[in-house]
């Protein structure tokens, strides 16, 4: 009897092959690249003025301007503020104005145009959305500041020309100082609102009413000062109204029209 023998198979014994690490890394597929993304895209963080570095930096510059003005020209504004309502300020002996006081006092114009640009930008953002403008919000802010700067420059040129034609140099000098003081009053009254709006939610209607109140108050002071300097001795009521409307009310109406046109042009209508 032949003993049973299991059949032999043509099998190859397995021997593991070890590759170097650099070869494995070169030939392998990254699991991260082949993995399927998990989760959904998150909503972007909404815009907030309190987190806008450009606006905060502009507010800091505005604070520095007022600080320098107070240190360098505070005595100038206080001195002329005390004689603002006097009927004969030219007969009162006062301390002469220093050239440095006038130079630093003119910084209130820069502060005022920055404040008006900021407030208009905040109002546009509150009643509509600056994100729907054709340009970025910071470009819109710069355009508004430039618009107010051009407005006050052209208005100053008109005042100088008309006053040069009809009045003497002494009255013109008094009026220039009064315009500087009126700009400082308007800037000081608008300053708290400019600093509060980025951090406090104030209704747009309240903001608009406050700005209108400040403008009307300053215009009343301007009308009174115009009467004291130019028309008190004339006794001509019609002349002062023509002067005030031509140099104060009509330019302001044109400015408001430009603001409406610019907003309609920049706004994207869907």
PDB file of C-alpha atoms in Angstrom:
ATOM      1  CA  UNK A   1       0.000   0.000   0.000  1.00  0.00           C
ATOM      2  CA  UNK A   2       1.260   3.387  -1.043  1.00  0.00           C
ATOM      3  CA  UNK A   3       0.925   5.926   1.662  1.00  0.00           C
ATOM      4  CA  UNK A   4      -1.276   8.997   0.893  1.00  0.00           C
ATOM      5  CA  UNK A   5       0.614  12.162   0.016  1.00  0.00           C
ATOM      6  CA  UNK A   6      -1.142  15.530  -0.277  1.00  0.00           C
ATOM      7  CA  UNK A   7      -0.886  17.147  -3.660  1.00  0.00           C
ATOM      8  CA  UNK A   8       1.736  19.778  -4.041  1.00  0.00           C
ATOM      9  CA  UNK A   9       0.770  23.246  -5.259  1.00  0.00           C
ATOM     10  CA  UNK A  10       2.900  25.697  -7.161  1.00  0.00           C
ATOM     11  CA  UNK A  11       2.746  28.436  -4.572  1.00  0.00           C
ATOM     12  CA  UNK A  12       5.230  31.212  -3.959  1.00  0.00           C
ATOM     13  CA  UNK A  13       5.996  32.031  -0.417  1.00  0.00           C
ATOM     14  CA  UNK A  14       5.142  35.655   0.609  1.00  0.00           C
ATOM     15  CA  UNK A  15       7.942  37.813   1.808  1.00  0.00           C
ATOM     16  CA  UNK A  16       7.160  41.406   2.812  1.00  0.00           C
ATOM     17  CA  UNK A  17       9.062  44.155   1.074  1.00  0.00           C
ATOM     18  CA  UNK A  18      10.007  47.229   3.121  1.00  0.00           C
ATOM     19  CA  UNK A  19      10.350  50.511   1.224  1.00  0.00           C
ATOM     20  CA  UNK A  20      12.125  53.619   2.447  1.00  0.00           C
ATOM     21  CA  UNK A  21       9.976  56.385   3.914  1.00  0.00           C
ATOM     22  CA  UNK A  22      10.723  58.901   1.145  1.00  0.00           C
ATOM     23  CA  UNK A  23       9.516  56.437  -1.480  1.00  0.00           C
ATOM     24  CA  UNK A  24       6.309  55.794   0.419  1.00  0.00           C
ATOM     25  CA  UNK A  25       5.651  59.521   0.785  1.00  0.00           C
ATOM     26  CA  UNK A  26       6.270  60.112  -2.914  1.00  0.00           C
ATOM     27  CA  UNK A  27       4.042  57.298  -4.154  1.00  0.00           C
ATOM     28  CA  UNK A  28       1.233  57.532  -1.653  1.00  0.00           C
ATOM     29  CA  UNK A  29      -1.916  59.634  -1.946  1.00  0.00           C
ATOM     30  CA  UNK A  30      -2.606  62.069   0.801  1.00  0.00           C
ATOM     31  CA  UNK A  31      -5.626  61.135   2.828  1.00  0.00           C
ATOM     32  CA  UNK A  32      -6.484  64.799   3.329  1.00  0.00           C
ATOM     33  CA  UNK A  33      -6.670  65.427  -0.411  1.00  0.00           C
ATOM     34  CA  UNK A  34      -8.840  62.396  -0.979  1.00  0.00           C
ATOM     35  CA  UNK A  35     -11.084  63.033   1.993  1.00  0.00           C
ATOM     36  CA  UNK A  36     -14.576  64.351   1.415  1.00  0.00           C
ATOM     37  CA  UNK A  37     -15.185  67.819   2.924  1.00  0.00           C
ATOM     38  CA  UNK A  38     -17.335  67.680   5.989  1.00  0.00           C
ATOM     39  CA  UNK A  39     -19.700  70.484   7.185  1.00  0.00           C
ATOM     40  CA  UNK A  40     -21.113  73.611   5.583  1.00  0.00           C
ATOM     41  CA  UNK A  41     -19.712  77.059   4.949  1.00  0.00           C
ATOM     42  CA  UNK A  42     -20.318  79.448   7.832  1.00  0.00           C
ATOM     43  CA  UNK A  43     -21.972  82.835   7.355  1.00  0.00           C
ATOM     44  CA  UNK A  44     -19.508  85.745   7.286  1.00  0.00           C
ATOM     45  CA  UNK A  45     -19.333  88.001  10.295  1.00  0.00           C
ATOM     46  CA  UNK A  46     -21.621  91.009   9.667  1.00  0.00           C
ATOM     47  CA  UNK A  47     -20.022  94.410   9.260  1.00  0.00           C
ATOM     48  CA  UNK A  48     -19.875  96.600  12.345  1.00  0.00           C
ATOM     49  CA  UNK A  49     -18.603 100.157  12.554  1.00  0.00           C
ATOM     50  CA  UNK A  50     -17.082  99.482  15.960  1.00  0.00           C
ATOM     51  CA  UNK A  51     -14.762  96.937  14.305  1.00  0.00           C
ATOM     52  CA  UNK A  52     -13.820  99.122  11.321  1.00  0.00           C
ATOM     53  CA  UNK A  53     -10.199 100.125  11.731  1.00  0.00           C
ATOM     54  CA  UNK A  54     -10.404 102.935   9.160  1.00  0.00           C
ATOM     55  CA  UNK A  55     -13.328 104.624  10.901  1.00  0.00           C
ATOM     56  CA  UNK A  56     -11.756 104.232  14.317  1.00  0.00           C
ATOM     57  CA  UNK A  57      -8.484 105.659  13.008  1.00  0.00           C
ATOM     58  CA  UNK A  58     -10.353 108.612  11.493  1.00  0.00           C
ATOM     59  CA  UNK A  59     -12.083 109.249  14.814  1.00  0.00           C
ATOM     60  CA  UNK A  60      -8.697 109.211  16.522  1.00  0.00           C
ATOM     61  CA  UNK A  61      -7.376 111.773  14.013  1.00  0.00           C
ATOM     62  CA  UNK A  62     -10.473 113.873  14.660  1.00  0.00           C
ATOM     63  CA  UNK A  63      -9.803 113.742  18.392  1.00  0.00           C
ATOM     64  CA  UNK A  64      -6.196 114.863  17.848  1.00  0.00           C
ATOM     65  CA  UNK A  65      -7.328 117.784  15.677  1.00  0.00           C
ATOM     66  CA  UNK A  66      -9.684 119.052  18.358  1.00  0.00           C
ATOM     67  CA  UNK A  67      -7.039 118.518  21.028  1.00  0.00           C
ATOM     68  CA  UNK A  68      -4.467 120.582  19.123  1.00  0.00           C
ATOM     69  CA  UNK A  69      -7.078 123.263  18.407  1.00  0.00           C
ATOM     70  CA  UNK A  70      -8.022 123.495  22.069  1.00  0.00           C
ATOM     71  CA  UNK A  71      -4.410 123.766  23.199  1.00  0.00           C
ATOM     72  CA  UNK A  72      -3.223 126.184  20.518  1.00  0.00           C
ATOM     73  CA  UNK A  73      -6.354 128.258  19.753  1.00  0.00           C
ATOM     74  CA  UNK A  74      -8.665 127.727  22.715  1.00  0.00           C
ATOM     75  CA  UNK A  75      -8.010 131.237  24.068  1.00  0.00           C
ATOM     76  CA  UNK A  76      -8.780 132.693  20.624  1.00  0.00           C
ATOM     77  CA  UNK A  77     -12.251 131.101  20.443  1.00  0.00           C
ATOM     78  CA  UNK A  78     -13.018 131.891  24.079  1.00  0.00           C
ATOM     79  CA  UNK A  79     -12.058 135.538  23.608  1.00  0.00           C
ATOM     80  CA  UNK A  80     -14.226 136.021  20.538  1.00  0.00           C
ATOM     81  CA  UNK A  81     -17.045 133.955  21.992  1.00  0.00           C
ATOM     82  CA  UNK A  82     -17.413 136.418  24.846  1.00  0.00           C
ATOM     83  CA  UNK A  83     -17.906 139.313  22.404  1.00  0.00           C
ATOM     84  CA  UNK A  84     -20.033 137.405  19.890  1.00  0.00           C
ATOM     85  CA  UNK A  85     -23.350 139.054  20.867  1.00  0.00           C
ATOM     86  CA  UNK A  86     -22.006 142.547  21.445  1.00  0.00           C
ATOM     87  CA  UNK A  87     -23.277 145.234  19.117  1.00  0.00           C
ATOM     88  CA  UNK A  88     -20.010 147.143  18.988  1.00  0.00           C
ATOM     89  CA  UNK A  89     -17.173 144.628  19.241  1.00  0.00           C
ATOM     90  CA  UNK A  90     -14.798 147.003  17.449  1.00  0.00           C
ATOM     91  CA  UNK A  91     -15.033 149.515  20.313  1.00  0.00           C
ATOM     92  CA  UNK A  92     -14.062 146.991  22.956  1.00  0.00           C
ATOM     93  CA  UNK A  93     -10.347 146.695  23.679  1.00  0.00           C
ATOM     94  CA  UNK A  94      -9.385 143.068  23.345  1.00  0.00           C
ATOM     95  CA  UNK A  95      -6.153 141.145  23.161  1.00  0.00           C
ATOM     96  CA  UNK A  96      -4.898 141.068  19.549  1.00  0.00           C
ATOM     97  CA  UNK A  97      -5.096 137.755  17.752  1.00  0.00           C
ATOM     98  CA  UNK A  98      -1.803 135.963  17.304  1.00  0.00           C
ATOM     99  CA  UNK A  99      -0.931 134.513  13.883  1.00  0.00           C
ATOM    100  CA  UNK A 100      -0.405 131.106  15.489  1.00  0.00           C
ATOM    101  CA  UNK A 101      -3.920 131.217  16.952  1.00  0.00           C
ATOM    102  CA  UNK A 102      -5.424 131.922  13.555  1.00  0.00           C
ATOM    103  CA  UNK A 103      -3.322 129.214  11.949  1.00  0.00           C
ATOM    104  CA  UNK A 104      -4.321 126.528  14.400  1.00  0.00           C
ATOM    105  CA  UNK A 105      -7.858 127.870  14.614  1.00  0.00           C
ATOM    106  CA  UNK A 106      -8.407 127.072  10.949  1.00  0.00           C
ATOM    107  CA  UNK A 107      -8.087 123.389  11.828  1.00  0.00           C
ATOM    108  CA  UNK A 108     -11.760 123.512  12.828  1.00  0.00           C
ATOM    109  CA  UNK A 109     -12.638 123.521   9.117  1.00  0.00           C
ATOM    110  CA  UNK A 110     -10.795 120.231   8.664  1.00  0.00           C
ATOM    111  CA  UNK A 111     -12.477 118.761  11.730  1.00  0.00           C
ATOM    112  CA  UNK A 112     -15.892 119.946  10.526  1.00  0.00           C
ATOM    113  CA  UNK A 113     -15.641 118.389   7.058  1.00  0.00           C
ATOM    114  CA  UNK A 114     -14.474 115.087   8.588  1.00  0.00           C
ATOM    115  CA  UNK A 115     -17.410 115.096  11.010  1.00  0.00           C
ATOM    116  CA  UNK A 116     -19.931 115.870   8.275  1.00  0.00           C
ATOM    117  CA  UNK A 117     -18.485 113.139   6.063  1.00  0.00           C
ATOM    118  CA  UNK A 118     -18.670 110.605   8.893  1.00  0.00           C
ATOM    119  CA  UNK A 119     -22.227 111.551   9.852  1.00  0.00           C
ATOM    120  CA  UNK A 120     -23.435 111.394   6.253  1.00  0.00           C
ATOM    121  CA  UNK A 121     -21.739 108.017   5.828  1.00  0.00           C
ATOM    122  CA  UNK A 122     -23.390 106.699   8.999  1.00  0.00           C
ATOM    123  CA  UNK A 123     -26.771 107.995   7.841  1.00  0.00           C
ATOM    124  CA  UNK A 124     -26.426 106.349   4.418  1.00  0.00           C
ATOM    125  CA  UNK A 125     -25.509 103.092   6.131  1.00  0.00           C
ATOM    126  CA  UNK A 126     -28.489 103.335   8.510  1.00  0.00           C
ATOM    127  CA  UNK A 127     -31.261 104.183   6.041  1.00  0.00           C
ATOM    128  CA  UNK A 128     -29.912 101.994   3.250  1.00  0.00           C
ATOM    129  CA  UNK A 129     -26.798  99.914   2.909  1.00  0.00           C
ATOM    130  CA  UNK A 130     -23.374 101.142   1.939  1.00  0.00           C
ATOM    131  CA  UNK A 131     -22.568  97.602   0.813  1.00  0.00           C
ATOM    132  CA  UNK A 132     -24.875  98.126  -2.182  1.00  0.00           C
ATOM    133  CA  UNK A 133     -22.803 101.086  -3.449  1.00  0.00           C
ATOM    134  CA  UNK A 134     -20.693 100.841  -6.591  1.00  0.00           C
ATOM    135  CA  UNK A 135     -17.523 101.595  -4.639  1.00  0.00           C
ATOM    136  CA  UNK A 136     -16.232 100.251  -1.302  1.00  0.00           C
ATOM    137  CA  UNK A 137     -17.527 101.957   1.796  1.00  0.00           C
ATOM    138  CA  UNK A 138     -14.211 103.634   2.558  1.00  0.00           C
ATOM    139  CA  UNK A 139     -14.079 105.153  -0.932  1.00  0.00           C
ATOM    140  CA  UNK A 140     -17.601 106.498  -0.406  1.00  0.00           C
ATOM    141  CA  UNK A 141     -16.475 108.025   2.897  1.00  0.00           C
ATOM    142  CA  UNK A 142     -13.533 109.769   1.232  1.00  0.00           C
ATOM    143  CA  UNK A 143     -15.815 111.096  -1.524  1.00  0.00           C
ATOM    144  CA  UNK A 144     -18.183 112.569   1.059  1.00  0.00           C
ATOM    145  CA  UNK A 145     -15.350 114.276   2.943  1.00  0.00           C
ATOM    146  CA  UNK A 146     -13.988 115.720  -0.315  1.00  0.00           C
ATOM    147  CA  UNK A 147     -17.486 116.949  -1.244  1.00  0.00           C
ATOM    148  CA  UNK A 148     -17.878 118.858   2.020  1.00  0.00           C
ATOM    149  CA  UNK A 149     -14.360 120.272   1.686  1.00  0.00           C
ATOM    150  CA  UNK A 150     -15.129 121.582  -1.824  1.00  0.00           C
ATOM    151  CA  UNK A 151     -18.414 123.025  -0.540  1.00  0.00           C
ATOM    152  CA  UNK A 152     -16.757 125.072   2.190  1.00  0.00           C
ATOM    153  CA  UNK A 153     -13.928 126.208  -0.074  1.00  0.00           C
ATOM    154  CA  UNK A 154     -16.340 127.477  -2.746  1.00  0.00           C
ATOM    155  CA  UNK A 155     -18.549 129.057  -0.125  1.00  0.00           C
ATOM    156  CA  UNK A 156     -15.559 130.875   1.363  1.00  0.00           C
ATOM    157  CA  UNK A 157     -14.577 132.172  -2.075  1.00  0.00           C
ATOM    158  CA  UNK A 158     -18.103 133.496  -2.630  1.00  0.00           C
ATOM    159  CA  UNK A 159     -18.106 135.241   0.757  1.00  0.00           C
ATOM    160  CA  UNK A 160     -14.749 136.858   0.138  1.00  0.00           C
ATOM    161  CA  UNK A 161     -15.752 138.135  -3.306  1.00  0.00           C
ATOM    162  CA  UNK A 162     -19.124 139.583  -2.258  1.00  0.00           C
ATOM    163  CA  UNK A 163     -17.718 141.144   0.910  1.00  0.00           C
ATOM    164  CA  UNK A 164     -14.771 142.606  -1.021  1.00  0.00           C
ATOM    165  CA  UNK A 165     -17.184 144.286  -3.432  1.00  0.00           C
ATOM    166  CA  UNK A 166     -19.609 145.815  -0.906  1.00  0.00           C
ATOM    167  CA  UNK A 167     -17.818 146.183   2.457  1.00  0.00           C
ATOM    168  CA  UNK A 168     -14.567 147.484   3.912  1.00  0.00           C
ATOM    169  CA  UNK A 169     -11.628 145.479   5.165  1.00  0.00           C
ATOM    170  CA  UNK A 170     -12.400 145.881   8.860  1.00  0.00           C
ATOM    171  CA  UNK A 171     -15.855 144.363   8.532  1.00  0.00           C
ATOM    172  CA  UNK A 172     -14.505 141.582   6.341  1.00  0.00           C
ATOM    173  CA  UNK A 173     -11.940 140.718   9.007  1.00  0.00           C
ATOM    174  CA  UNK A 174     -14.646 140.624  11.675  1.00  0.00           C
ATOM    175  CA  UNK A 175     -16.797 138.375   9.516  1.00  0.00           C
ATOM    176  CA  UNK A 176     -13.923 135.964   8.803  1.00  0.00           C
ATOM    177  CA  UNK A 177     -13.316 135.562  12.532  1.00  0.00           C
ATOM    178  CA  UNK A 178     -17.052 135.077  13.099  1.00  0.00           C
ATOM    179  CA  UNK A 179     -17.249 132.378  10.408  1.00  0.00           C
ATOM    180  CA  UNK A 180     -14.357 130.582  12.088  1.00  0.00           C
ATOM    181  CA  UNK A 181     -16.139 130.765  15.433  1.00  0.00           C
ATOM    182  CA  UNK A 182     -19.409 129.528  13.902  1.00  0.00           C
ATOM    183  CA  UNK A 183     -17.579 126.570  12.347  1.00  0.00           C
ATOM    184  CA  UNK A 184     -16.098 125.758  15.755  1.00  0.00           C
ATOM    185  CA  UNK A 185     -19.558 125.901  17.385  1.00  0.00           C
ATOM    186  CA  UNK A 186     -21.010 123.586  14.753  1.00  0.00           C
ATOM    187  CA  UNK A 187     -18.100 121.183  15.019  1.00  0.00           C
ATOM    188  CA  UNK A 188     -18.313 121.021  18.814  1.00  0.00           C
ATOM    189  CA  UNK A 189     -22.058 120.351  18.724  1.00  0.00           C
ATOM    190  CA  UNK A 190     -21.650 117.549  16.146  1.00  0.00           C
ATOM    191  CA  UNK A 191     -18.600 115.989  17.785  1.00  0.00           C
ATOM    192  CA  UNK A 192     -20.465 113.876  20.418  1.00  0.00           C
ATOM    193  CA  UNK A 193     -22.739 112.442  17.735  1.00  0.00           C
ATOM    194  CA  UNK A 194     -19.780 111.487  15.538  1.00  0.00           C
ATOM    195  CA  UNK A 195     -18.180 109.584  18.420  1.00  0.00           C
ATOM    196  CA  UNK A 196     -21.397 107.904  19.593  1.00  0.00           C
ATOM    197  CA  UNK A 197     -22.753 106.551  16.304  1.00  0.00           C
ATOM    198  CA  UNK A 198     -20.076 103.835  15.781  1.00  0.00           C
ATOM    199  CA  UNK A 199     -20.790 102.347  19.211  1.00  0.00           C
ATOM    200  CA  UNK A 200     -24.427 103.200  20.032  1.00  0.00           C
ATOM    201  CA  UNK A 201     -27.476 102.313  17.948  1.00  0.00           C
ATOM    202  CA  UNK A 202     -29.275 105.645  17.554  1.00  0.00           C
ATOM    203  CA  UNK A 203     -32.394 105.837  15.343  1.00  0.00           C
ATOM    204  CA  UNK A 204     -31.684 107.547  12.010  1.00  0.00           C
ATOM    205  CA  UNK A 205     -34.613 109.928  12.555  1.00  0.00           C
ATOM    206  CA  UNK A 206     -33.100 111.127  15.847  1.00  0.00           C
ATOM    207  CA  UNK A 207     -29.731 111.637  14.152  1.00  0.00           C
ATOM    208  CA  UNK A 208     -31.337 113.623  11.349  1.00  0.00           C
ATOM    209  CA  UNK A 209     -33.344 115.808  13.742  1.00  0.00           C
ATOM    210  CA  UNK A 210     -30.276 116.581  15.817  1.00  0.00           C
ATOM    211  CA  UNK A 211     -28.209 117.526  12.747  1.00  0.00           C
ATOM    212  CA  UNK A 212     -31.033 119.756  11.480  1.00  0.00           C
ATOM    213  CA  UNK A 213     -31.272 121.406  14.900  1.00  0.00           C
ATOM    214  CA  UNK A 214     -27.539 122.151  14.904  1.00  0.00           C
ATOM    215  CA  UNK A 215     -27.647 123.528  11.355  1.00  0.00           C
ATOM    216  CA  UNK A 216     -30.649 125.777  12.081  1.00  0.00           C
ATOM    217  CA  UNK A 217     -29.089 127.003  15.322  1.00  0.00           C
ATOM    218  CA  UNK A 218     -25.814 127.891  13.594  1.00  0.00           C
ATOM    219  CA  UNK A 219     -27.674 129.593  10.732  1.00  0.00           C
ATOM    220  CA  UNK A 220     -29.583 131.738  13.229  1.00  0.00           C
ATOM    221  CA  UNK A 221     -26.299 132.775  14.837  1.00  0.00           C
ATOM    222  CA  UNK A 222     -24.870 133.491  11.393  1.00  0.00           C
ATOM    223  CA  UNK A 223     -27.887 135.638  10.485  1.00  0.00           C
ATOM    224  CA  UNK A 224     -27.561 137.605  13.712  1.00  0.00           C
ATOM    225  CA  UNK A 225     -23.834 138.164  13.218  1.00  0.00           C
ATOM    226  CA  UNK A 226     -24.409 139.234   9.606  1.00  0.00           C
ATOM    227  CA  UNK A 227     -26.866 141.829  10.849  1.00  0.00           C
ATOM    228  CA  UNK A 228     -24.465 143.146  13.496  1.00  0.00           C
ATOM    229  CA  UNK A 229     -21.464 143.440  11.184  1.00  0.00           C
ATOM    230  CA  UNK A 230     -22.868 144.467   7.800  1.00  0.00           C
ATOM    231  CA  UNK A 231     -26.460 145.703   7.919  1.00  0.00           C
ATOM    232  CA  UNK A 232     -27.130 147.161  11.369  1.00  0.00           C
ATOM    233  CA  UNK A 233     -26.364 150.701  10.216  1.00  0.00           C
ATOM    234  CA  UNK A 234     -28.147 150.323   6.896  1.00  0.00           C
ATOM    235  CA  UNK A 235     -31.537 149.416   8.299  1.00  0.00           C
ATOM    236  CA  UNK A 236     -32.323 147.559   5.077  1.00  0.00           C
ATOM    237  CA  UNK A 237     -34.195 144.364   5.807  1.00  0.00           C
ATOM    238  CA  UNK A 238     -34.322 143.270   2.167  1.00  0.00           C
ATOM    239  CA  UNK A 239     -30.565 143.497   1.726  1.00  0.00           C
ATOM    240  CA  UNK A 240     -29.753 141.224   4.638  1.00  0.00           C
ATOM    241  CA  UNK A 241     -32.232 138.606   3.434  1.00  0.00           C
ATOM    242  CA  UNK A 242     -30.780 138.687  -0.081  1.00  0.00           C
ATOM    243  CA  UNK A 243     -27.246 138.423   1.299  1.00  0.00           C
ATOM    244  CA  UNK A 244     -28.152 135.563   3.642  1.00  0.00           C
ATOM    245  CA  UNK A 245     -30.131 133.606   1.049  1.00  0.00           C
ATOM    246  CA  UNK A 246     -27.504 134.010  -1.673  1.00  0.00           C
ATOM    247  CA  UNK A 247     -24.515 133.009   0.492  1.00  0.00           C
ATOM    248  CA  UNK A 248     -26.021 130.687   3.098  1.00  0.00           C
ATOM    249  CA  UNK A 249     -29.328 129.066   2.115  1.00  0.00           C
ATOM    250  CA  UNK A 250     -28.840 128.545  -1.626  1.00  0.00           C
ATOM    251  CA  UNK A 251     -25.375 126.885  -1.276  1.00  0.00           C
ATOM    252  CA  UNK A 252     -26.779 124.593   1.416  1.00  0.00           C
ATOM    253  CA  UNK A 253     -29.697 123.617  -0.834  1.00  0.00           C
ATOM    254  CA  UNK A 254     -27.262 122.891  -3.687  1.00  0.00           C
ATOM    255  CA  UNK A 255     -25.173 120.737  -1.344  1.00  0.00           C
ATOM    256  CA  UNK A 256     -28.220 118.697  -0.301  1.00  0.00           C
ATOM    257  CA  UNK A 257     -29.103 118.211  -3.960  1.00  0.00           C
ATOM    258  CA  UNK A 258     -25.596 116.968  -4.701  1.00  0.00           C
ATOM    259  CA  UNK A 259     -25.824 114.515  -1.808  1.00  0.00           C
ATOM    260  CA  UNK A 260     -29.077 113.093  -3.167  1.00  0.00           C
ATOM    261  CA  UNK A 261     -27.679 112.828  -6.697  1.00  0.00           C
ATOM    262  CA  UNK A 262     -24.450 111.210  -5.531  1.00  0.00           C
ATOM    263  CA  UNK A 263     -26.325 108.699  -3.409  1.00  0.00           C
ATOM    264  CA  UNK A 264     -28.642 107.783  -6.290  1.00  0.00           C
ATOM    265  CA  UNK A 265     -25.682 107.456  -8.654  1.00  0.00           C
ATOM    266  CA  UNK A 266     -23.597 105.323  -6.343  1.00  0.00           C
ATOM    267  CA  UNK A 267     -26.483 103.125  -5.230  1.00  0.00           C
ATOM    268  CA  UNK A 268     -26.886  99.891  -7.194  1.00  0.00           C
ATOM    269  CA  UNK A 269     -30.536  99.448  -8.143  1.00  0.00           C
ATOM    270  CA  UNK A 270     -31.518  95.784  -8.499  1.00  0.00           C
TER     271      UNK A 270
END
